[in-house]
PDB file of C-alpha atoms and ligand atoms in Angstrom:
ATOM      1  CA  UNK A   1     -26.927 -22.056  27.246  1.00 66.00           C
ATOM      2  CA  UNK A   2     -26.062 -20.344  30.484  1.00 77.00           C
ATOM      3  CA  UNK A   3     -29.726 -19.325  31.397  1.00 86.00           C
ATOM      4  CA  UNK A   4     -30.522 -23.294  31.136  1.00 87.00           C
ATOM      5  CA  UNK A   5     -27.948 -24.447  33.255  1.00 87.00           C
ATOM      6  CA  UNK A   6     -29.119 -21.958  35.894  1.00 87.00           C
ATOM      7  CA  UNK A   7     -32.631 -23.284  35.592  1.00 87.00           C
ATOM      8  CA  UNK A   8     -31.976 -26.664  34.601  1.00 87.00           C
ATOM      9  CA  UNK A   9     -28.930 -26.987  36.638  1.00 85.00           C
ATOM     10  CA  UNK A  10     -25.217 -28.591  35.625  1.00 88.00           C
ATOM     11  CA  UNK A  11     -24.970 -32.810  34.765  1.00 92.00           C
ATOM     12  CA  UNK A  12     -21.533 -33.017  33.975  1.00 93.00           C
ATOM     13  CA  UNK A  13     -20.749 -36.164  33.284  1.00 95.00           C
ATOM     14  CA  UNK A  14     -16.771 -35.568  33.899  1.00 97.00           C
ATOM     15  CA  UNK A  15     -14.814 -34.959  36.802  1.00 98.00           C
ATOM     16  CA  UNK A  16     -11.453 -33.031  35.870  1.00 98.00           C
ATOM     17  CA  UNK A  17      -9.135 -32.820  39.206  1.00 98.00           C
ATOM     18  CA  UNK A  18      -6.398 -30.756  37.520  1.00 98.00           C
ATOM     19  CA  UNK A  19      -3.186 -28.669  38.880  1.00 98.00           C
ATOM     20  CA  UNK A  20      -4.274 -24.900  39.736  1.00 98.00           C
ATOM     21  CA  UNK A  21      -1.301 -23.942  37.008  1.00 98.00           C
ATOM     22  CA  UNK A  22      -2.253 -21.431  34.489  1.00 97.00           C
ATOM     23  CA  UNK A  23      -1.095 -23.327  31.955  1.00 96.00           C
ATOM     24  CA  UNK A  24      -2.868 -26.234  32.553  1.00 97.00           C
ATOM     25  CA  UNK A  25      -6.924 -25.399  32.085  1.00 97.00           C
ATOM     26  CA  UNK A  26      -9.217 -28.372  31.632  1.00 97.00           C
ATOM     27  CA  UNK A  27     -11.978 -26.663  30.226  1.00 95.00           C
ATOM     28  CA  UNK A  28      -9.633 -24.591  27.267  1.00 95.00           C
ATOM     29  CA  UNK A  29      -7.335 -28.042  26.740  1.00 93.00           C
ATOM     30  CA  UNK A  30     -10.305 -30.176  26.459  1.00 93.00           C
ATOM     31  CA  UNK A  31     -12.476 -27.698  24.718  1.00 93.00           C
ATOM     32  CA  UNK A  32     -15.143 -27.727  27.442  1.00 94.00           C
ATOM     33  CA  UNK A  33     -18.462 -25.581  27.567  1.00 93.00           C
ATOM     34  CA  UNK A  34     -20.207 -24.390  30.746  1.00 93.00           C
ATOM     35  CA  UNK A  35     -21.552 -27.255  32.397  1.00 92.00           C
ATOM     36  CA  UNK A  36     -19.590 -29.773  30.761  1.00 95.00           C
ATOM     37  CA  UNK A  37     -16.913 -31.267  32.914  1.00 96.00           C
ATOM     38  CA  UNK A  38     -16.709 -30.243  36.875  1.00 97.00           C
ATOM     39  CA  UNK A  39     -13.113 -29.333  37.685  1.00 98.00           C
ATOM     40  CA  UNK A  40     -11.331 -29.403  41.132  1.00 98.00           C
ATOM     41  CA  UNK A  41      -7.809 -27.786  40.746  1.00 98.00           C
ATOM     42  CA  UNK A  42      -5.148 -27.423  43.445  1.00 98.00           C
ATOM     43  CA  UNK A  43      -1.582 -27.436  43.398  1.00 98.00           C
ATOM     44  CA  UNK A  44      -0.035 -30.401  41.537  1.00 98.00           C
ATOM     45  CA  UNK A  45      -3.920 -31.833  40.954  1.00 98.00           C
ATOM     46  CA  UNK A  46      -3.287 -34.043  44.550  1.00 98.00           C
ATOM     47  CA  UNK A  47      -5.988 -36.239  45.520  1.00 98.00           C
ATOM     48  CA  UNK A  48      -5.116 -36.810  49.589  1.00 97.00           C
ATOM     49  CA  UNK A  49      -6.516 -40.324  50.933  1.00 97.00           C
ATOM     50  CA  UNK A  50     -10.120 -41.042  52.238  1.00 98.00           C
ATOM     51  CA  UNK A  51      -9.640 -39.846  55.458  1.00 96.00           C
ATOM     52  CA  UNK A  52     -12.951 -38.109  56.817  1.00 95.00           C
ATOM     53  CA  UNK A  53     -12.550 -35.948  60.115  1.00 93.00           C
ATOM     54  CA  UNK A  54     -12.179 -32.391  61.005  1.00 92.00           C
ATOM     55  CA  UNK A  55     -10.182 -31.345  58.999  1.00 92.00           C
ATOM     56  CA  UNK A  56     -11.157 -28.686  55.798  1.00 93.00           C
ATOM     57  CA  UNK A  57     -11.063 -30.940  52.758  1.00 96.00           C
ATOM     58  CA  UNK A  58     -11.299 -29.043  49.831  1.00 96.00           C
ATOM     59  CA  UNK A  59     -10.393 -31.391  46.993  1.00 98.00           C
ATOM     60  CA  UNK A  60     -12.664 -34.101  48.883  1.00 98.00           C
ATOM     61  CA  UNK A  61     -15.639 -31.926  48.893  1.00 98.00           C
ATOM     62  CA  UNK A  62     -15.558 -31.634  45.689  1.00 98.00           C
ATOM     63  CA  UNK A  63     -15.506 -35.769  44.948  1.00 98.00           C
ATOM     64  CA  UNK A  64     -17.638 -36.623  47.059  1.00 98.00           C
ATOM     65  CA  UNK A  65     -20.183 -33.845  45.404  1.00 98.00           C
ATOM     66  CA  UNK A  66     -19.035 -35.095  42.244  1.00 98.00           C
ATOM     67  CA  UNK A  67     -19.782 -38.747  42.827  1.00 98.00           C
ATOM     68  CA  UNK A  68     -22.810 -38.860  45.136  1.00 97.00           C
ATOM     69  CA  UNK A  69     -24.045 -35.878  43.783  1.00 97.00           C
ATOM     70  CA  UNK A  70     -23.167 -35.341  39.940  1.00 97.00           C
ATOM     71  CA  UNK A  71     -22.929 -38.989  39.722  1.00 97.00           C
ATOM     72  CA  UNK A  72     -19.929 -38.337  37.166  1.00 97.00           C
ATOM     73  CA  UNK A  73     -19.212 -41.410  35.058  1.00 97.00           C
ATOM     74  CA  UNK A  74     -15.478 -40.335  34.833  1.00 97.00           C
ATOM     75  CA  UNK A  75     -13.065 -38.675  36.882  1.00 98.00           C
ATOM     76  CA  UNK A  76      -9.730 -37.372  35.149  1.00 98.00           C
ATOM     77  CA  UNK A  77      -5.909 -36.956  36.981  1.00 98.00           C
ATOM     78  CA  UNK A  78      -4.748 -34.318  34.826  1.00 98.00           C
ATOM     79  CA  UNK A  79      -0.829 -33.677  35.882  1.00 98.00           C
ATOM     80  CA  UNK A  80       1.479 -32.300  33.712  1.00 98.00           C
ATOM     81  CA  UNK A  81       5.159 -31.247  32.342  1.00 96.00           C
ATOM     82  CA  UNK A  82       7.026 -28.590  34.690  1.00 95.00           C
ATOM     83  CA  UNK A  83       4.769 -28.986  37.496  1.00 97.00           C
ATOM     84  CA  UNK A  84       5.895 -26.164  40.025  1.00 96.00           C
ATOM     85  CA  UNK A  85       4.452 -28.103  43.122  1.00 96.00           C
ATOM     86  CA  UNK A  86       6.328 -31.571  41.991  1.00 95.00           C
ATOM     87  CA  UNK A  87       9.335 -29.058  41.621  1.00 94.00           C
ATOM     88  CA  UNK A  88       8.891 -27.970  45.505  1.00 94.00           C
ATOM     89  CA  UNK A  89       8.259 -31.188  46.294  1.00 93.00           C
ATOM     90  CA  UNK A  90      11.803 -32.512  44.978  1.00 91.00           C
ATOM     91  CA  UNK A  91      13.348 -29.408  46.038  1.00 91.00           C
ATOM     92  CA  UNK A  92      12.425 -30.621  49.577  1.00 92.00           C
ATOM     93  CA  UNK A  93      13.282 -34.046  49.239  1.00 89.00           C
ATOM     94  CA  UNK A  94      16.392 -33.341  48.141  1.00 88.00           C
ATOM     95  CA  UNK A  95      17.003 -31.417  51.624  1.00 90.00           C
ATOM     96  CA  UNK A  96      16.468 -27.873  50.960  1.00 92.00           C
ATOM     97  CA  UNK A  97      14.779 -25.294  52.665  1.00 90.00           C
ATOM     98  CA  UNK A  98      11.341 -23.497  51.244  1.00 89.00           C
ATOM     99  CA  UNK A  99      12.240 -20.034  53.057  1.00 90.00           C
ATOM    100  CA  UNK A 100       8.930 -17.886  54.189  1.00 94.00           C
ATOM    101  CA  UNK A 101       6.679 -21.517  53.109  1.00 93.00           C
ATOM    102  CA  UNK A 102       4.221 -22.448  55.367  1.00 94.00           C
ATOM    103  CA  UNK A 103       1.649 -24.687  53.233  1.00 95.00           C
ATOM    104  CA  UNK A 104       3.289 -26.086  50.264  1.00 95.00           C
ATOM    105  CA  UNK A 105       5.487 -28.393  52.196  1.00 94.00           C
ATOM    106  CA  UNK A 106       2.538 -30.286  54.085  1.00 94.00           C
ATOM    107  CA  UNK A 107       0.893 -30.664  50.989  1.00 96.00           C
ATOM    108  CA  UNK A 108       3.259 -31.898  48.684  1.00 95.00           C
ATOM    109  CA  UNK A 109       4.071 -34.349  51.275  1.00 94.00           C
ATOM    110  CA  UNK A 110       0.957 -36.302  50.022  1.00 94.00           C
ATOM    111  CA  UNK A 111       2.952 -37.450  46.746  1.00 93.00           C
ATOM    112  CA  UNK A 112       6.242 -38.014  48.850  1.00 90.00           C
ATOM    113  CA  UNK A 113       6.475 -41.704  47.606  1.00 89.00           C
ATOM    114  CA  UNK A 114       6.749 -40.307  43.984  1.00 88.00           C
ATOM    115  CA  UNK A 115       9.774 -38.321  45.208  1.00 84.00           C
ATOM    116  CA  UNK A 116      11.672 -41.458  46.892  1.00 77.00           C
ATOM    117  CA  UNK A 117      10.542 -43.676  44.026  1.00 74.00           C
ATOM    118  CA  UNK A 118      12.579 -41.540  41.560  1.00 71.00           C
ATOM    119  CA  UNK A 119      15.092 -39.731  42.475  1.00 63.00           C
ATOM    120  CA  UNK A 120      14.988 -36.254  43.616  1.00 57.00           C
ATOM    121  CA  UNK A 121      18.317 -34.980  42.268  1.00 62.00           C
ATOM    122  CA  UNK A 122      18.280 -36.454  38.758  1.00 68.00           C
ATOM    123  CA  UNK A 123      16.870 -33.339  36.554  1.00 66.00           C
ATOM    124  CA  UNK A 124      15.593 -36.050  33.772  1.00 72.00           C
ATOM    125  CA  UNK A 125      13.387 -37.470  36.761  1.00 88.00           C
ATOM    126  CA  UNK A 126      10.678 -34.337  37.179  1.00 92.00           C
ATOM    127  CA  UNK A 127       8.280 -35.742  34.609  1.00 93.00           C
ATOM    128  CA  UNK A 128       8.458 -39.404  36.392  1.00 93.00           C
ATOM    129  CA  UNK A 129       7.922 -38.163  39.441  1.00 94.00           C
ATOM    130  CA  UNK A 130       4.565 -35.949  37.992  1.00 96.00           C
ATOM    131  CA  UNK A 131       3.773 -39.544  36.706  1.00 96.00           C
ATOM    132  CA  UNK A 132       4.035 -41.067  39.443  1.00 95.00           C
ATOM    133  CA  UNK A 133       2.416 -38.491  41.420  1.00 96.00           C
ATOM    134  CA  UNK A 134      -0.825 -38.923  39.238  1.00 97.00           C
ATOM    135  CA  UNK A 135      -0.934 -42.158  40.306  1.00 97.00           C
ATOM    136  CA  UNK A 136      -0.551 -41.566  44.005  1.00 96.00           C
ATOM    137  CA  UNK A 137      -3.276 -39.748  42.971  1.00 97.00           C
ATOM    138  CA  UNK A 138      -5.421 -42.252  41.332  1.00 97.00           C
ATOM    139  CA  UNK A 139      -4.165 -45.140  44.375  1.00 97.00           C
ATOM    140  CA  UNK A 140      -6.108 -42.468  46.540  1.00 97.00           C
ATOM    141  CA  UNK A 141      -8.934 -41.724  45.033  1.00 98.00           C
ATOM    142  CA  UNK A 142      -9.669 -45.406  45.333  1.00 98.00           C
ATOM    143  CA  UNK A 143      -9.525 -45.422  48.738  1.00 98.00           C
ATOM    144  CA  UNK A 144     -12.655 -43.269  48.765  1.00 98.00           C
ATOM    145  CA  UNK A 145     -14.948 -46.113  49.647  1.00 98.00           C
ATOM    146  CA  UNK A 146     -17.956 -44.872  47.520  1.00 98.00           C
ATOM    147  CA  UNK A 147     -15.222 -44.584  44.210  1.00 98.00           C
ATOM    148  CA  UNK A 148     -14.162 -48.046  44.779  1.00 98.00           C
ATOM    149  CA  UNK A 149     -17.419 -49.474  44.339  1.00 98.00           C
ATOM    150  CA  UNK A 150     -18.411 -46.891  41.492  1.00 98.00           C
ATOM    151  CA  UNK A 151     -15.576 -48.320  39.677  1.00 98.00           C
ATOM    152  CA  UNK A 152     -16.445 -52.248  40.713  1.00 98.00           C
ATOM    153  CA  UNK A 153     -19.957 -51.384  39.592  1.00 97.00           C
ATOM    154  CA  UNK A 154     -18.850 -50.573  35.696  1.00 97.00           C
ATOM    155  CA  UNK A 155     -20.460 -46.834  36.813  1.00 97.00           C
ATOM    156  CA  UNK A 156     -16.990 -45.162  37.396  1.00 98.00           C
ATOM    157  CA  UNK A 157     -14.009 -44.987  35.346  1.00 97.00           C
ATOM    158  CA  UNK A 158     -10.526 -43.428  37.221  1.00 98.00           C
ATOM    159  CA  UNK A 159      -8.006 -41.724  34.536  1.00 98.00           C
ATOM    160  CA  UNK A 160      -4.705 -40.570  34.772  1.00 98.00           C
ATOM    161  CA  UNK A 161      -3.068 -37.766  31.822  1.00 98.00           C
ATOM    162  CA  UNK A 162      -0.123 -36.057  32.003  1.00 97.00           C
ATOM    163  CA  UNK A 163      -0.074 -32.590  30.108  1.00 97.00           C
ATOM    164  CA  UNK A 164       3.428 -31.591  28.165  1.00 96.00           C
ATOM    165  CA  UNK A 165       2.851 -28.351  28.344  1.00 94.00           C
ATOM    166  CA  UNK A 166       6.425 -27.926  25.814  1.00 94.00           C
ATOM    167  CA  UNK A 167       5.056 -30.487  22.710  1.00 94.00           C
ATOM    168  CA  UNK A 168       1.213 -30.613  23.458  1.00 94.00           C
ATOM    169  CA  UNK A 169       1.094 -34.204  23.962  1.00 95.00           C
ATOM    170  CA  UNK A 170      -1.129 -35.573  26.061  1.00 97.00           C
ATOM    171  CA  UNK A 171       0.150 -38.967  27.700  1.00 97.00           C
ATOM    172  CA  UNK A 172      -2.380 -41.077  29.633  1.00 97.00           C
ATOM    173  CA  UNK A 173      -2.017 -43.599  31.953  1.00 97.00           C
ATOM    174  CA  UNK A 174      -2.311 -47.196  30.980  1.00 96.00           C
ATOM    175  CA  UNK A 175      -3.656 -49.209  34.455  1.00 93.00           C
ATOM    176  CA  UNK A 176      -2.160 -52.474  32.970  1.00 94.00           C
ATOM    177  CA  UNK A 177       1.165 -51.517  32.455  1.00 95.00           C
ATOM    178  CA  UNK A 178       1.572 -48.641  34.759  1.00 93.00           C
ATOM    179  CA  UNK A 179       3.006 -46.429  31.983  1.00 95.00           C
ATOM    180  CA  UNK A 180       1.997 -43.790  30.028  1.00 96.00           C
ATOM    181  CA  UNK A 181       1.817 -43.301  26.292  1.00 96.00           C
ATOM    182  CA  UNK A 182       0.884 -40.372  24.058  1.00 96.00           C
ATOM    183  CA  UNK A 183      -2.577 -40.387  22.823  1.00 95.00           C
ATOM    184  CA  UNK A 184      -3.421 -39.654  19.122  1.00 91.00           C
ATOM    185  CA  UNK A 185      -5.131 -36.247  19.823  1.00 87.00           C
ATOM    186  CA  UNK A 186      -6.131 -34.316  22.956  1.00 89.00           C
ATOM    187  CA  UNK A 187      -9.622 -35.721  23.607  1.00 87.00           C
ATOM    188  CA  UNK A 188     -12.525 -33.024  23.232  1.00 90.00           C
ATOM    189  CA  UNK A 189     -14.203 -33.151  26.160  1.00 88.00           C
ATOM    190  CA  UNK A 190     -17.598 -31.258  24.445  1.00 86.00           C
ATOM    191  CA  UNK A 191     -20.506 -32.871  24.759  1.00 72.00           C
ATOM    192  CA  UNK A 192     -21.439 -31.604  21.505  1.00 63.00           C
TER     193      UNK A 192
HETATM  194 ZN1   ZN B 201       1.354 -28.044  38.390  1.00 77.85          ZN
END
């Protein structure tokens, strides 16, 4: 398997942008082999907005290689229950200080309408506002013009799941309703 990826090189057909939480791996949750599904993880599985200039984008790289490159047929949100970067993110928004914090704070502030959608001090609200920040999420990755027309072409398909990491449910995201409901059975992401 692992000699003919290196001479045949990967085709995943999945894109997997998933939090960097070690709770939370793609490949073990969806039962994934090498060269199966090509994962981007960072902290609360952010996708910024299309914005190409100077700066060192990371998580962008790594769609744009997945899309012009891999030509992946589906890319995945995968957020989840107890999402320590949401949690910063509401600790902020509800006014407190992150002491000795230098990057977290920028980069949370990419889901900040998630935060002011649903209110930072209610306790009950952390797994909205992971919702919600999986679709920030997903509302960015469509601004990446080349994702856009992947998905107007039929060749793309954008999900959003959300990971309870305390039952194992999986809840996905349903675009016509906005909500998300629990799915029957994690998906198996094998290609086998
Ligand atoms: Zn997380």
């Amino acid at each position: 398997m692992t000699r003919r990826l290196a001479e045949e090189g990967q085709k995943p057909k999945i894109m997997v942008i998933a939090c960097s939480d070690s709770r939370v791996d793609p490949a073990i949750l969806f039962n994934a082999d090498p060269g199966e599904i090509f994962v981007v993880r960072n902290v609360a599985a952010l996708v910024p907005p299309y914005s190409p200039d100077s700066s060192h984008h990371g998580t962008s790289s790594a769609i744009e290689f997945a899309v012009k490159d891999l030509g992946v047929q589906e890319i995945i949100v995968l957020g989840h229950y107890k999402c320590g970067g949401v949690a910063a993110m509401r600790s902020i928004h509800a006014g407190n200080q992150l002491e000795d914090r230098e990057f977290i704070g920028p980069w949370m502030a990419l889901a900040a309408e998630a935060c002011s959608m649903h209110g930072a001090d209610d306790p009950e609200a952390a797994a909205a506002v992971e919702m919600a920040t999986i679709k920030t999420s997903i509302r960015n990755l469509k601004t990446f013009p080349w994702v856009q027309k992947g998905i107007d072409n039929g060749t793309l398909r954008v999900h959003g799941w959300w990971f309870d990491i305390n039952s194992g449910n999986l809840l996905a995201h349903d675009p016509r309703t906005g909500q998300f409901s629990i799915v029957d059975s994690i998906p198996d992401l094998s290609a086998k």
